[in-house]
């Protein structure tokens, strides 16, 4: 029980939203973890994670870069807008992907 509390506390401290579910017998705990988009963006940029690009960019992969509005003193000439390049993956309202969501060619 102490290990479980420590593990869940560590997940919360890392910025994750933690939702524990107990098994029917009550002897096991399943944890559903979620993260908000801002946290995922931060981690992706820090770890130089590669994300899939939109089909018009040949569905390639590129390191995630967050948008940067630029500096006023440079008249915003250093502005960097990249968010429109990345493919957006959709999901059902309950957050669960189903087999119907898969690409038919890869199923």
PDB file of N, CA, C and O in Angstrom, residues 12-45:
ATOM      1  N   UNK A  12       1.466  12.131  -9.909  1.00  0.00           N
ATOM      2  CA  UNK A  12       0.826  13.442  -9.723  1.00  0.00           C
ATOM      3  C   UNK A  12       1.860  14.566  -9.748  1.00  0.00           C
ATOM      4  O   UNK A  12       1.624  15.606 -10.353  1.00  0.00           O
ATOM      5  N   UNK A  13       2.985  14.350  -9.098  1.00  0.00           N
ATOM      6  CA  UNK A  13       4.044  15.369  -9.080  1.00  0.00           C
ATOM      7  C   UNK A  13       4.627  15.611 -10.465  1.00  0.00           C
ATOM      8  O   UNK A  13       5.118  16.696 -10.751  1.00  0.00           O
ATOM      9  N   UNK A  14       4.558  14.615 -11.319  1.00  0.00           N
ATOM     10  CA  UNK A  14       5.045  14.760 -12.689  1.00  0.00           C
ATOM     11  C   UNK A  14       4.043  15.522 -13.558  1.00  0.00           C
ATOM     12  O   UNK A  14       4.305  15.785 -14.724  1.00  0.00           O
ATOM     13  N   UNK A  15       2.887  15.867 -12.985  1.00  0.00           N
ATOM     14  CA  UNK A  15       1.900  16.648 -13.709  1.00  0.00           C
ATOM     15  C   UNK A  15       0.793  15.844 -14.338  1.00  0.00           C
ATOM     16  O   UNK A  15      -0.024  16.383 -15.081  1.00  0.00           O
ATOM     17  N   UNK A  16       0.755  14.552 -14.056  1.00  0.00           N
ATOM     18  CA  UNK A  16      -0.285  13.706 -14.637  1.00  0.00           C
ATOM     19  C   UNK A  16      -1.553  13.742 -13.794  1.00  0.00           C
ATOM     20  O   UNK A  16      -1.509  13.962 -12.583  1.00  0.00           O
ATOM     21  N   UNK A  17      -2.668  13.523 -14.449  1.00  0.00           N
ATOM     22  CA  UNK A  17      -3.948  13.393 -13.765  1.00  0.00           C
ATOM     23  C   UNK A  17      -4.128  11.900 -13.512  1.00  0.00           C
ATOM     24  O   UNK A  17      -4.110  11.103 -14.446  1.00  0.00           O
ATOM     25  N   UNK A  18      -4.283  11.512 -12.267  1.00  0.00           N
ATOM     26  CA  UNK A  18      -4.306  10.102 -11.885  1.00  0.00           C
ATOM     27  C   UNK A  18      -5.688   9.712 -11.383  1.00  0.00           C
ATOM     28  O   UNK A  18      -6.257  10.385 -10.530  1.00  0.00           O
ATOM     29  N   UNK A  19      -6.224   8.604 -11.944  1.00  0.00           N
ATOM     30  CA  UNK A  19      -7.535   8.111 -11.540  1.00  0.00           C
ATOM     31  C   UNK A  19      -7.423   6.629 -11.202  1.00  0.00           C
ATOM     32  O   UNK A  19      -7.290   5.804 -12.106  1.00  0.00           O
ATOM     33  N   UNK A  20      -7.436   6.270  -9.917  1.00  0.00           N
ATOM     34  CA  UNK A  20      -7.332   4.852  -9.537  1.00  0.00           C
ATOM     35  C   UNK A  20      -8.683   4.136  -9.646  1.00  0.00           C
ATOM     36  O   UNK A  20      -9.736   4.722  -9.392  1.00  0.00           O
ATOM     37  N   UNK A  21      -8.612   2.875 -10.064  1.00  0.00           N
ATOM     38  CA  UNK A  21      -9.789   2.007 -10.140  1.00  0.00           C
ATOM     39  C   UNK A  21      -9.430   0.701  -9.444  1.00  0.00           C
ATOM     40  O   UNK A  21      -8.366   0.138  -9.691  1.00  0.00           O
ATOM     41  N   UNK A  22     -10.303   0.221  -8.601  1.00  0.00           N
ATOM     42  CA  UNK A  22     -10.043  -1.011  -7.868  1.00  0.00           C
ATOM     43  C   UNK A  22     -10.693  -2.192  -8.589  1.00  0.00           C
ATOM     44  O   UNK A  22     -11.753  -2.071  -9.180  1.00  0.00           O
ATOM     45  N   UNK A  23     -10.019  -3.345  -8.522  1.00  0.00           N
ATOM     46  CA  UNK A  23     -10.576  -4.557  -9.128  1.00  0.00           C
ATOM     47  C   UNK A  23     -11.802  -4.993  -8.336  1.00  0.00           C
ATOM     48  O   UNK A  23     -12.033  -4.541  -7.220  1.00  0.00           O
ATOM     49  N   UNK A  24     -12.559  -5.895  -8.927  1.00  0.00           N
ATOM     50  CA  UNK A  24     -13.773  -6.364  -8.247  1.00  0.00           C
ATOM     51  C   UNK A  24     -13.459  -7.007  -6.905  1.00  0.00           C
ATOM     52  O   UNK A  24     -14.182  -6.854  -5.940  1.00  0.00           O
ATOM     53  N   UNK A  25     -12.362  -7.739  -6.862  1.00  0.00           N
ATOM     54  CA  UNK A  25     -11.987  -8.399  -5.610  1.00  0.00           C
ATOM     55  C   UNK A  25     -11.364  -7.412  -4.628  1.00  0.00           C
ATOM     56  O   UNK A  25     -11.256  -7.709  -3.439  1.00  0.00           O
ATOM     57  N   UNK A  26     -10.940  -6.246  -5.127  1.00  0.00           N
ATOM     58  CA  UNK A  26     -10.375  -5.224  -4.255  1.00  0.00           C
ATOM     59  C   UNK A  26      -8.900  -5.407  -3.957  1.00  0.00           C
ATOM     60  O   UNK A  26      -8.312  -4.621  -3.212  1.00  0.00           O
ATOM     61  N   UNK A  27      -8.280  -6.464  -4.524  1.00  0.00           N
ATOM     62  CA  UNK A  27      -6.873  -6.704  -4.223  1.00  0.00           C
ATOM     63  C   UNK A  27      -5.919  -6.037  -5.219  1.00  0.00           C
ATOM     64  O   UNK A  27      -4.715  -5.990  -4.989  1.00  0.00           O
ATOM     65  N   UNK A  28      -6.445  -5.491  -6.310  1.00  0.00           N
ATOM     66  CA  UNK A  28      -5.605  -4.840  -7.309  1.00  0.00           C
ATOM     67  C   UNK A  28      -6.132  -3.434  -7.575  1.00  0.00           C
ATOM     68  O   UNK A  28      -7.328  -3.176  -7.480  1.00  0.00           O
ATOM     69  N   UNK A  29      -5.199  -2.550  -7.911  1.00  0.00           N
ATOM     70  CA  UNK A  29      -5.556  -1.179  -8.254  1.00  0.00           C
ATOM     71  C   UNK A  29      -5.024  -0.894  -9.647  1.00  0.00           C
ATOM     72  O   UNK A  29      -3.850  -1.113  -9.933  1.00  0.00           O
ATOM     73  N   UNK A  30      -5.908  -0.430 -10.507  1.00  0.00           N
ATOM     74  CA  UNK A  30      -5.521  -0.013 -11.851  1.00  0.00           C
ATOM     75  C   UNK A  30      -5.534   1.505 -11.869  1.00  0.00           C
ATOM     76  O   UNK A  30      -6.412   2.128 -11.277  1.00  0.00           O
ATOM     77  N   UNK A  31      -4.553   2.075 -12.517  1.00  0.00           N
ATOM     78  CA  UNK A  31      -4.451   3.529 -12.550  1.00  0.00           C
ATOM     79  C   UNK A  31      -4.549   4.011 -13.990  1.00  0.00           C
ATOM     80  O   UNK A  31      -3.810   3.557 -14.857  1.00  0.00           O
ATOM     81  N   UNK A  32      -5.477   4.908 -14.215  1.00  0.00           N
ATOM     82  CA  UNK A  32      -5.604   5.560 -15.516  1.00  0.00           C
ATOM     83  C   UNK A  32      -4.936   6.923 -15.363  1.00  0.00           C
ATOM     84  O   UNK A  32      -5.273   7.690 -14.466  1.00  0.00           O
ATOM     85  N   UNK A  33      -3.963   7.180 -16.225  1.00  0.00           N
ATOM     86  CA  UNK A  33      -3.224   8.438 -16.135  1.00  0.00           C
ATOM     87  C   UNK A  33      -3.472   9.254 -17.391  1.00  0.00           C
ATOM     88  O   UNK A  33      -3.531   8.719 -18.496  1.00  0.00           O
ATOM     89  N   UNK A  34      -3.613  10.540 -17.223  1.00  0.00           N
ATOM     90  CA  UNK A  34      -3.832  11.447 -18.347  1.00  0.00           C
ATOM     91  C   UNK A  34      -2.958  12.684 -18.150  1.00  0.00           C
ATOM     92  O   UNK A  34      -2.504  12.969 -17.046  1.00  0.00           O
ATOM     93  N   UNK A  35      -2.731  13.391 -19.246  1.00  0.00           N
ATOM     94  CA  UNK A  35      -1.958  14.625 -19.177  1.00  0.00           C
ATOM     95  C   UNK A  35      -2.617  15.664 -20.062  1.00  0.00           C
ATOM     96  O   UNK A  35      -3.194  15.333 -21.098  1.00  0.00           O
ATOM     97  N   UNK A  36      -2.522  16.919 -19.661  1.00  0.00           N
ATOM     98  CA  UNK A  36      -3.103  17.955 -20.506  1.00  0.00           C
ATOM     99  C   UNK A  36      -2.161  18.267 -21.670  1.00  0.00           C
ATOM    100  O   UNK A  36      -0.988  17.911 -21.666  1.00  0.00           O
ATOM    101  N   UNK A  37      -2.705  18.915 -22.665  1.00  0.00           N
ATOM    102  CA  UNK A  37      -1.975  19.165 -23.902  1.00  0.00           C
ATOM    103  C   UNK A  37      -0.713  19.999 -23.669  1.00  0.00           C
ATOM    104  O   UNK A  37       0.319  19.766 -24.281  1.00  0.00           O
ATOM    105  N   UNK A  38      -0.792  20.960 -22.763  1.00  0.00           N
ATOM    106  CA  UNK A  38       0.354  21.827 -22.493  1.00  0.00           C
ATOM    107  C   UNK A  38       1.529  21.026 -21.919  1.00  0.00           C
ATOM    108  O   UNK A  38       2.673  21.218 -22.331  1.00  0.00           O
ATOM    109  N   UNK A  39       1.262  20.110 -21.001  1.00  0.00           N
ATOM    110  CA  UNK A  39       2.316  19.282 -20.427  1.00  0.00           C
ATOM    111  C   UNK A  39       2.938  18.391 -21.491  1.00  0.00           C
ATOM    112  O   UNK A  39       4.165  18.269 -21.587  1.00  0.00           O
ATOM    113  N   UNK A  40       2.095  17.774 -22.324  1.00  0.00           N
ATOM    114  CA  UNK A  40       2.616  16.912 -23.383  1.00  0.00           C
ATOM    115  C   UNK A  40       3.482  17.708 -24.365  1.00  0.00           C
ATOM    116  O   UNK A  40       4.527  17.236 -24.805  1.00  0.00           O
ATOM    117  N   UNK A  41       3.058  18.912 -24.688  1.00  0.00           N
ATOM    118  CA  UNK A  41       3.843  19.762 -25.592  1.00  0.00           C
ATOM    119  C   UNK A  41       5.202  20.086 -24.991  1.00  0.00           C
ATOM    120  O   UNK A  41       6.231  20.034 -25.670  1.00  0.00           O
ATOM    121  N   UNK A  42       5.212  20.426 -23.704  1.00  0.00           N
ATOM    122  CA  UNK A  42       6.471  20.740 -23.013  1.00  0.00           C
ATOM    123  C   UNK A  42       7.426  19.552 -23.034  1.00  0.00           C
ATOM    124  O   UNK A  42       8.603  19.692 -23.350  1.00  0.00           O
ATOM    125  N   UNK A  43       6.923  18.387 -22.697  1.00  0.00           N
ATOM    126  CA  UNK A  43       7.754  17.185 -22.640  1.00  0.00           C
ATOM    127  C   UNK A  43       8.241  16.805 -24.040  1.00  0.00           C
ATOM    128  O   UNK A  43       9.401  16.432 -24.228  1.00  0.00           O
ATOM    129  N   UNK A  44       7.368  16.928 -25.041  1.00  0.00           N
ATOM    130  CA  UNK A  44       7.749  16.599 -26.417  1.00  0.00           C
ATOM    131  C   UNK A  44       8.875  17.505 -26.901  1.00  0.00           C
ATOM    132  O   UNK A  44       9.832  17.046 -27.531  1.00  0.00           O
ATOM    133  N   UNK A  45       8.790  18.786 -26.586  1.00  0.00           N
ATOM    134  CA  UNK A  45       9.836  19.709 -27.025  1.00  0.00           C
ATOM    135  C   UNK A  45      11.138  19.473 -26.270  1.00  0.00           C
ATOM    136  O   UNK A  45      12.220  19.447 -26.865  1.00  0.00           O
TER     137      UNK A  45
END
